[in-house]
One Martini backbone bead per residue (centre of mass of N, CA, C, O) as a GRO file, in nm:
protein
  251
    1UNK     BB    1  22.242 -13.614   0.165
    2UNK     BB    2  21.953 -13.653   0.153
    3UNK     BB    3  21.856 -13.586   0.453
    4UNK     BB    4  21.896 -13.310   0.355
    5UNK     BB    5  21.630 -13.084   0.449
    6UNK     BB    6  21.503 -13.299   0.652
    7UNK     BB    7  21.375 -13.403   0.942
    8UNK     BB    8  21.587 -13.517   1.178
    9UNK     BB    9  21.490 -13.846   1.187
   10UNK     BB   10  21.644 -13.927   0.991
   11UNK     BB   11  21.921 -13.923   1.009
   12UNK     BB   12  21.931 -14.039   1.292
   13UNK     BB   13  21.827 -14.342   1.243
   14UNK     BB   14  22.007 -14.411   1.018
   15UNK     BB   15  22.279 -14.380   1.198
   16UNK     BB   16  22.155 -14.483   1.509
   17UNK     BB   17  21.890 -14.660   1.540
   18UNK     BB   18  21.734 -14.439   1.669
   19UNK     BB   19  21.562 -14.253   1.907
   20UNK     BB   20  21.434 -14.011   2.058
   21UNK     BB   21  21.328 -13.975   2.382
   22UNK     BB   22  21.097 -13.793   2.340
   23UNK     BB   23  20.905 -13.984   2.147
   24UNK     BB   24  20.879 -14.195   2.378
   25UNK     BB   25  20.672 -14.358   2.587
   26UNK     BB   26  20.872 -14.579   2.745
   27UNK     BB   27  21.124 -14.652   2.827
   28UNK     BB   28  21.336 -14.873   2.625
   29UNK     BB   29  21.165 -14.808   2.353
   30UNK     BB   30  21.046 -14.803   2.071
   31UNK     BB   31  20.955 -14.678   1.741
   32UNK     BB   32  20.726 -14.838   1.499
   33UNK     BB   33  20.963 -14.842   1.240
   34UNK     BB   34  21.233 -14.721   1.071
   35UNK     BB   35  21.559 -14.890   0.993
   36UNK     BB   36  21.860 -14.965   0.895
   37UNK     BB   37  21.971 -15.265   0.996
   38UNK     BB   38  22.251 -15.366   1.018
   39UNK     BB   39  22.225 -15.667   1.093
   40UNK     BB   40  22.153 -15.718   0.781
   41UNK     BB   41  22.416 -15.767   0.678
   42UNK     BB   42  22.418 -15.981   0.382
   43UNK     BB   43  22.081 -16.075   0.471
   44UNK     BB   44  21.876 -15.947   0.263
   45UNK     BB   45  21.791 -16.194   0.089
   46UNK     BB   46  21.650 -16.336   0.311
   47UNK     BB   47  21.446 -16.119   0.355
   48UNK     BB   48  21.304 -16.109   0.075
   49UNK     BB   49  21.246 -16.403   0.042
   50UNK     BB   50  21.032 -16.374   0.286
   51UNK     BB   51  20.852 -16.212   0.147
   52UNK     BB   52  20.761 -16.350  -0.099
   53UNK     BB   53  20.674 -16.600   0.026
   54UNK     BB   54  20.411 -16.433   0.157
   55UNK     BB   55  20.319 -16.340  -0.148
   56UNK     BB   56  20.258 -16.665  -0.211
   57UNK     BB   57  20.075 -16.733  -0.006
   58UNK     BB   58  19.855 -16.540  -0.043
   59UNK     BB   59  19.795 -16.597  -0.362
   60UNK     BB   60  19.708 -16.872  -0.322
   61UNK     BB   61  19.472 -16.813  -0.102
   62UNK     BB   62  19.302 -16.638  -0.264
   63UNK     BB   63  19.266 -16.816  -0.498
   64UNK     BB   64  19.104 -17.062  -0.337
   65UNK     BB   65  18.886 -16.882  -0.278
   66UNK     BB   66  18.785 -16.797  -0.597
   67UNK     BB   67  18.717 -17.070  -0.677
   68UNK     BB   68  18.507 -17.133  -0.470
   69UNK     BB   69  18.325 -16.897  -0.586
   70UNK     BB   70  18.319 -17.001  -0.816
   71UNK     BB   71  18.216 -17.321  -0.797
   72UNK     BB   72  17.963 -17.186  -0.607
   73UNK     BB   73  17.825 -16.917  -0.782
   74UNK     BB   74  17.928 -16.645  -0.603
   75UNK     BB   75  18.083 -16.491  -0.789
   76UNK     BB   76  17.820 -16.295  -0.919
   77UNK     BB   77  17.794 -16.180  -0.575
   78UNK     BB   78  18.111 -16.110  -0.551
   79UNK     BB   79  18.349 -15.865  -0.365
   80UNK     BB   80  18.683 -15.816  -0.407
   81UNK     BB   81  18.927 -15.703  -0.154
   82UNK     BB   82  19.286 -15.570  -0.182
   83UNK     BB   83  19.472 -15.491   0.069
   84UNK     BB   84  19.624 -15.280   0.306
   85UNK     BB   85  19.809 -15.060   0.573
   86UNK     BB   86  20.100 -15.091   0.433
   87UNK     BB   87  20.457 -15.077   0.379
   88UNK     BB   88  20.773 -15.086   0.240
   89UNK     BB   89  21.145 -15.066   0.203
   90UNK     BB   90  21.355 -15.243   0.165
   91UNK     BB   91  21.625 -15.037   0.194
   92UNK     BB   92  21.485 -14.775   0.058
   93UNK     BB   93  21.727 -14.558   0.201
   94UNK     BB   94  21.843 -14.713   0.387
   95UNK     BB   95  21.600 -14.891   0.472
   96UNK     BB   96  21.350 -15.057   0.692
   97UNK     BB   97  21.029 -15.118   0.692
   98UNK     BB   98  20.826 -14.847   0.805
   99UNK     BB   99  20.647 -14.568   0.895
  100UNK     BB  100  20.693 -14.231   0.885
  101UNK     BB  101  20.836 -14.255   0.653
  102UNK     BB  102  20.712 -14.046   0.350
  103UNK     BB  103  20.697 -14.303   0.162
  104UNK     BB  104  20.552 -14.486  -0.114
  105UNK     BB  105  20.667 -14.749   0.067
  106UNK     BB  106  20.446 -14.688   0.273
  107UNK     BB  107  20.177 -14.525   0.142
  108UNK     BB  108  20.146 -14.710  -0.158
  109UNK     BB  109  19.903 -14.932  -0.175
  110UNK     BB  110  19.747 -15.214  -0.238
  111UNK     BB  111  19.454 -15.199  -0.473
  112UNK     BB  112  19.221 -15.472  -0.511
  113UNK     BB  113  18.972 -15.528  -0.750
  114UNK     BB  114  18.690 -15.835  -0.763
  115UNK     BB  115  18.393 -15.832  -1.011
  116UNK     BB  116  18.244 -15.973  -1.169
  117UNK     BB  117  17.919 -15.801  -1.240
  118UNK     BB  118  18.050 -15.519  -1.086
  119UNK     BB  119  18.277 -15.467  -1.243
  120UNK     BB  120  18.570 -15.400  -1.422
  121UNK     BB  121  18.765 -15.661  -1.543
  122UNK     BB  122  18.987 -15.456  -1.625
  123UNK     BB  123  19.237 -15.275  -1.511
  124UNK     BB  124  19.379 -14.943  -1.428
  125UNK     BB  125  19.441 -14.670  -1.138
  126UNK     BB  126  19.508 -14.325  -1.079
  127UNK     BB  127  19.337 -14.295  -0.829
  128UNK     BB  128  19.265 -14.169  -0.585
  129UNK     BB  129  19.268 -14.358  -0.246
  130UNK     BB  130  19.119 -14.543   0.018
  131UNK     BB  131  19.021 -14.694   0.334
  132UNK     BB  132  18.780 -14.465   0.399
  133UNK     BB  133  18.590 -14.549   0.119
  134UNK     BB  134  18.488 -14.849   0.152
  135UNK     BB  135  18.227 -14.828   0.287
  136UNK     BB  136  18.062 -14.666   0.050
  137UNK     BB  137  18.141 -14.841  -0.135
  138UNK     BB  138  17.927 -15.095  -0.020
  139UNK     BB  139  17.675 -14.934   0.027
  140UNK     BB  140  17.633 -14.836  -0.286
  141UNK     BB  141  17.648 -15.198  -0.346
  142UNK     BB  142  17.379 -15.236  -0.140
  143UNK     BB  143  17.173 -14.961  -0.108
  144UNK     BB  144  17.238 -14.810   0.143
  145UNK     BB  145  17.249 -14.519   0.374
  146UNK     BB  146  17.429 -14.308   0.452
  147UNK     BB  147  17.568 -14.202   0.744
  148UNK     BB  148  17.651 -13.991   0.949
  149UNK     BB  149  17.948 -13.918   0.944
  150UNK     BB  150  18.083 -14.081   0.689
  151UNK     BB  151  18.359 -14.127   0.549
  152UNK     BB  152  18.466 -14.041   0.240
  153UNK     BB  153  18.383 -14.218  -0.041
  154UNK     BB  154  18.310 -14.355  -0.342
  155UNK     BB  155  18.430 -14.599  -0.603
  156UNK     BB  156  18.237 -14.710  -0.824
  157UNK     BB  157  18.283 -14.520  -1.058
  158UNK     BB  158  18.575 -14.635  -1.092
  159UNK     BB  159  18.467 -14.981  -1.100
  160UNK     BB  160  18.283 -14.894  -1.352
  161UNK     BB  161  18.422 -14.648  -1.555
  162UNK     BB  162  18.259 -14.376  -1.526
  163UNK     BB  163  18.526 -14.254  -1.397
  164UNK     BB  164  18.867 -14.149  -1.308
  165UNK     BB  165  18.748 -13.992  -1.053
  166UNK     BB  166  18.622 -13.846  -0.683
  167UNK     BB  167  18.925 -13.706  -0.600
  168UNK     BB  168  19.214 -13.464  -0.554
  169UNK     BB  169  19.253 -13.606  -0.286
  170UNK     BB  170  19.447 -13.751   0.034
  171UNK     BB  171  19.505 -13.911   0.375
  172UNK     BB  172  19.774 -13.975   0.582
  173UNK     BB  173  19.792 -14.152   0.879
  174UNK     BB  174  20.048 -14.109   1.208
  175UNK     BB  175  20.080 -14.300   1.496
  176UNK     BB  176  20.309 -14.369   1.665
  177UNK     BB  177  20.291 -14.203   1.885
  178UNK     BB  178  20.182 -13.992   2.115
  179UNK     BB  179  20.470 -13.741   2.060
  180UNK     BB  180  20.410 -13.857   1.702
  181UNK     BB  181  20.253 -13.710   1.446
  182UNK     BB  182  20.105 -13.758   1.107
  183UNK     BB  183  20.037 -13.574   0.802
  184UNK     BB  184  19.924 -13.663   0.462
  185UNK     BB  185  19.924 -13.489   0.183
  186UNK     BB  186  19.759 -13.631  -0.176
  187UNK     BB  187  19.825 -13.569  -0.483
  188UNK     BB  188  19.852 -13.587  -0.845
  189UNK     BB  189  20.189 -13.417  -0.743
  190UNK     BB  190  20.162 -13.379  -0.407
  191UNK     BB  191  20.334 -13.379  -0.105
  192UNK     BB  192  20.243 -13.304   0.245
  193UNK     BB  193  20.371 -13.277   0.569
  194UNK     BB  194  20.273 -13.304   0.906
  195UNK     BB  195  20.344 -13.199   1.245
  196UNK     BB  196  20.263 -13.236   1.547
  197UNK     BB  197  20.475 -13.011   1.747
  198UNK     BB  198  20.616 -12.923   1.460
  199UNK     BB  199  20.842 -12.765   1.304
  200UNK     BB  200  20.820 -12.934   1.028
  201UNK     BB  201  20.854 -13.053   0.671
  202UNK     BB  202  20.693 -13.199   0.369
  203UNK     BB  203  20.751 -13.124   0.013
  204UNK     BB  204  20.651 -13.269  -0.287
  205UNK     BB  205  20.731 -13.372  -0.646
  206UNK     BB  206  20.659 -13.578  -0.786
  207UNK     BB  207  20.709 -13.602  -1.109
  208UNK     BB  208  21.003 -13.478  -1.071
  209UNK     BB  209  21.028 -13.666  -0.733
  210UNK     BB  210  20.957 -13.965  -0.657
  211UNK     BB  211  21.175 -14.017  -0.433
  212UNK     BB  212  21.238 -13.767  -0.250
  213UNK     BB  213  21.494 -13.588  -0.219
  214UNK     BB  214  21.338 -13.293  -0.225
  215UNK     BB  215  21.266 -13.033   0.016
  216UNK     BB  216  20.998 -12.791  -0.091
  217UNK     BB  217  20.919 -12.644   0.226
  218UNK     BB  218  21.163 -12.379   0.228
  219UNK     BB  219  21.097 -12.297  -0.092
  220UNK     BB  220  21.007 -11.997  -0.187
  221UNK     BB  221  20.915 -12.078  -0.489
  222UNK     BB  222  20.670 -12.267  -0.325
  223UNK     BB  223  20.480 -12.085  -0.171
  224UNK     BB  224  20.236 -12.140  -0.311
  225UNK     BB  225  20.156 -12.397  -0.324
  226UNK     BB  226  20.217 -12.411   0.010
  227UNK     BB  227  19.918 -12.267   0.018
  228UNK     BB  228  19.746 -12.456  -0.159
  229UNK     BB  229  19.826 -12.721   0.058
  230UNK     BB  230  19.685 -12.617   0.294
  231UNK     BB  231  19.457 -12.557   0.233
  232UNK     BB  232  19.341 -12.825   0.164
  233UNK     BB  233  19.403 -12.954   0.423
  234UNK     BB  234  19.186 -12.814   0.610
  235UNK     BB  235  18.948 -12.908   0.343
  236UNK     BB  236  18.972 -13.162   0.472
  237UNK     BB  237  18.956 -13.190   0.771
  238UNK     BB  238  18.663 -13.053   0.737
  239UNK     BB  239  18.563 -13.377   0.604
  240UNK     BB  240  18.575 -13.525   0.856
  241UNK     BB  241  18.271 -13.507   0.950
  242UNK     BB  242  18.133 -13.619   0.718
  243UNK     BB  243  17.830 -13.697   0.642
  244UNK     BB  244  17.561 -13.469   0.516
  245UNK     BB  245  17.281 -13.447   0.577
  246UNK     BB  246  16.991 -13.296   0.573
  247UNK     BB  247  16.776 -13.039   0.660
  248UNK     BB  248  16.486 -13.062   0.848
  249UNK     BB  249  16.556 -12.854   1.072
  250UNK     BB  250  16.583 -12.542   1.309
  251UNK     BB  251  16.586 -12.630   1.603
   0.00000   0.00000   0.00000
């Protein structure tokens, strides 16, 4: 019953491991996404294994590079950011694999930064960031002035322990394919999902339900809440517009 009460394609793609033709941009292709996977059944163990040497791999080579920057001298001008694109669901909720389903295990991701004489030292932090804060981040870590039209935020303030937060909401976005596009707001309590050419919706209490389990998109008692992250989202999605310069002429 988990996927009871969330849109029709948990349950759908859980149970039959396809896609409705709707969503496919192609006959015969797949929706590049999470799928149940039972072929994999026995075989869990050896999945796992399989990231496991992935992420030992990494770290490896990762620590090669950083060793190199420490011999020669650039250590301490030099700033180092480990993020990635997505995350993994690894069987979680009964899944594999990544894509549109909304949970913290697909949109959650690493986000390490070392930089010697440039942030601080070490801690972690619960601050929203996104990869498109990255830029500005850059940017005033050289110097640069932001150009037009630039999205983002600079995350320096928190990287130098300056600030706890920079915003209170990011937002993650998912093109499967041309058919089913989704995007999702999240703020430091709740998660609000929503659907191009959908009514389906999905909003979460990450608080009281970290794992999502309960979609409370049509529960009468939280209309106030998602009409305050419905407006959120708007005032996000109008912050698309990018870093807006000084007017200098009225012309």
């Amino acid at each position: 019953g988990e996927f009871d009460g969330k849109p029709p394609f948990y349950k759908e793609v859980y149970e039959t491991d396809r896609w409705r033709e709707e969503f496919i941009n192609e006959p015969g292709k797949k929706v590049p996404c999470a799928f149940a996977r039972r072929d994999l059944d026995g075989k869990e163990r050896e999945a796992l294994q399989a990231t496991l040497g992935m992420v030992a791999m990494l770290d490896h080579e990762v620590g090669r590079l950083i060793q190199r920057l420490e011999e020669s001298g650039q250590a301490q001008n030099t700033l180092v950011v480990f993020t990635t694109d997505h995350g993994e669901l690894h069987k979680h909720h009964g899944l594999w694999h990544k894509g549109l389903f909304a949970y913290d295990d697909c949109q959650r991701i690493p986000f390490l930064v070392w930089g010697p004489g440039i942030v601080r030292s070490k801690g972690t932090s619960a601050a929203l960031v996104n990869l498109v804060d990255l830029p500005q981040t850059f940017l005033e870590l050289a110097g640069i002035p932001v150009p037009q039209g630039m999205q983002g935020v600079s995350l320096m303030p928190i990287l130098k322990g300056e600030k706890e937060a920079v915003q209170d909401a990011t937002m993650v976005e998912l093109q499967a394919t041309k058919k089913i596009y989704q995007q999702t707001l999240i703020t430091g309590r709740y998660k609000l999902v929503l659907y191009r050419d959908q009514e389906w919706g999905e909003m979460y209490d990450l608080q009281a339900d970290p794992d999502q389990y309960s979609n409370l998109w049509k529960k009468p008692e939280m209309t106030d809440v998602k009409l305050a992250l419905l407006q959120k989202f708007a005032q996000f999605e109008m912050k698309k517009e990018g870093h807006v310069h000084d007017r200098v002429s009225f012309a």
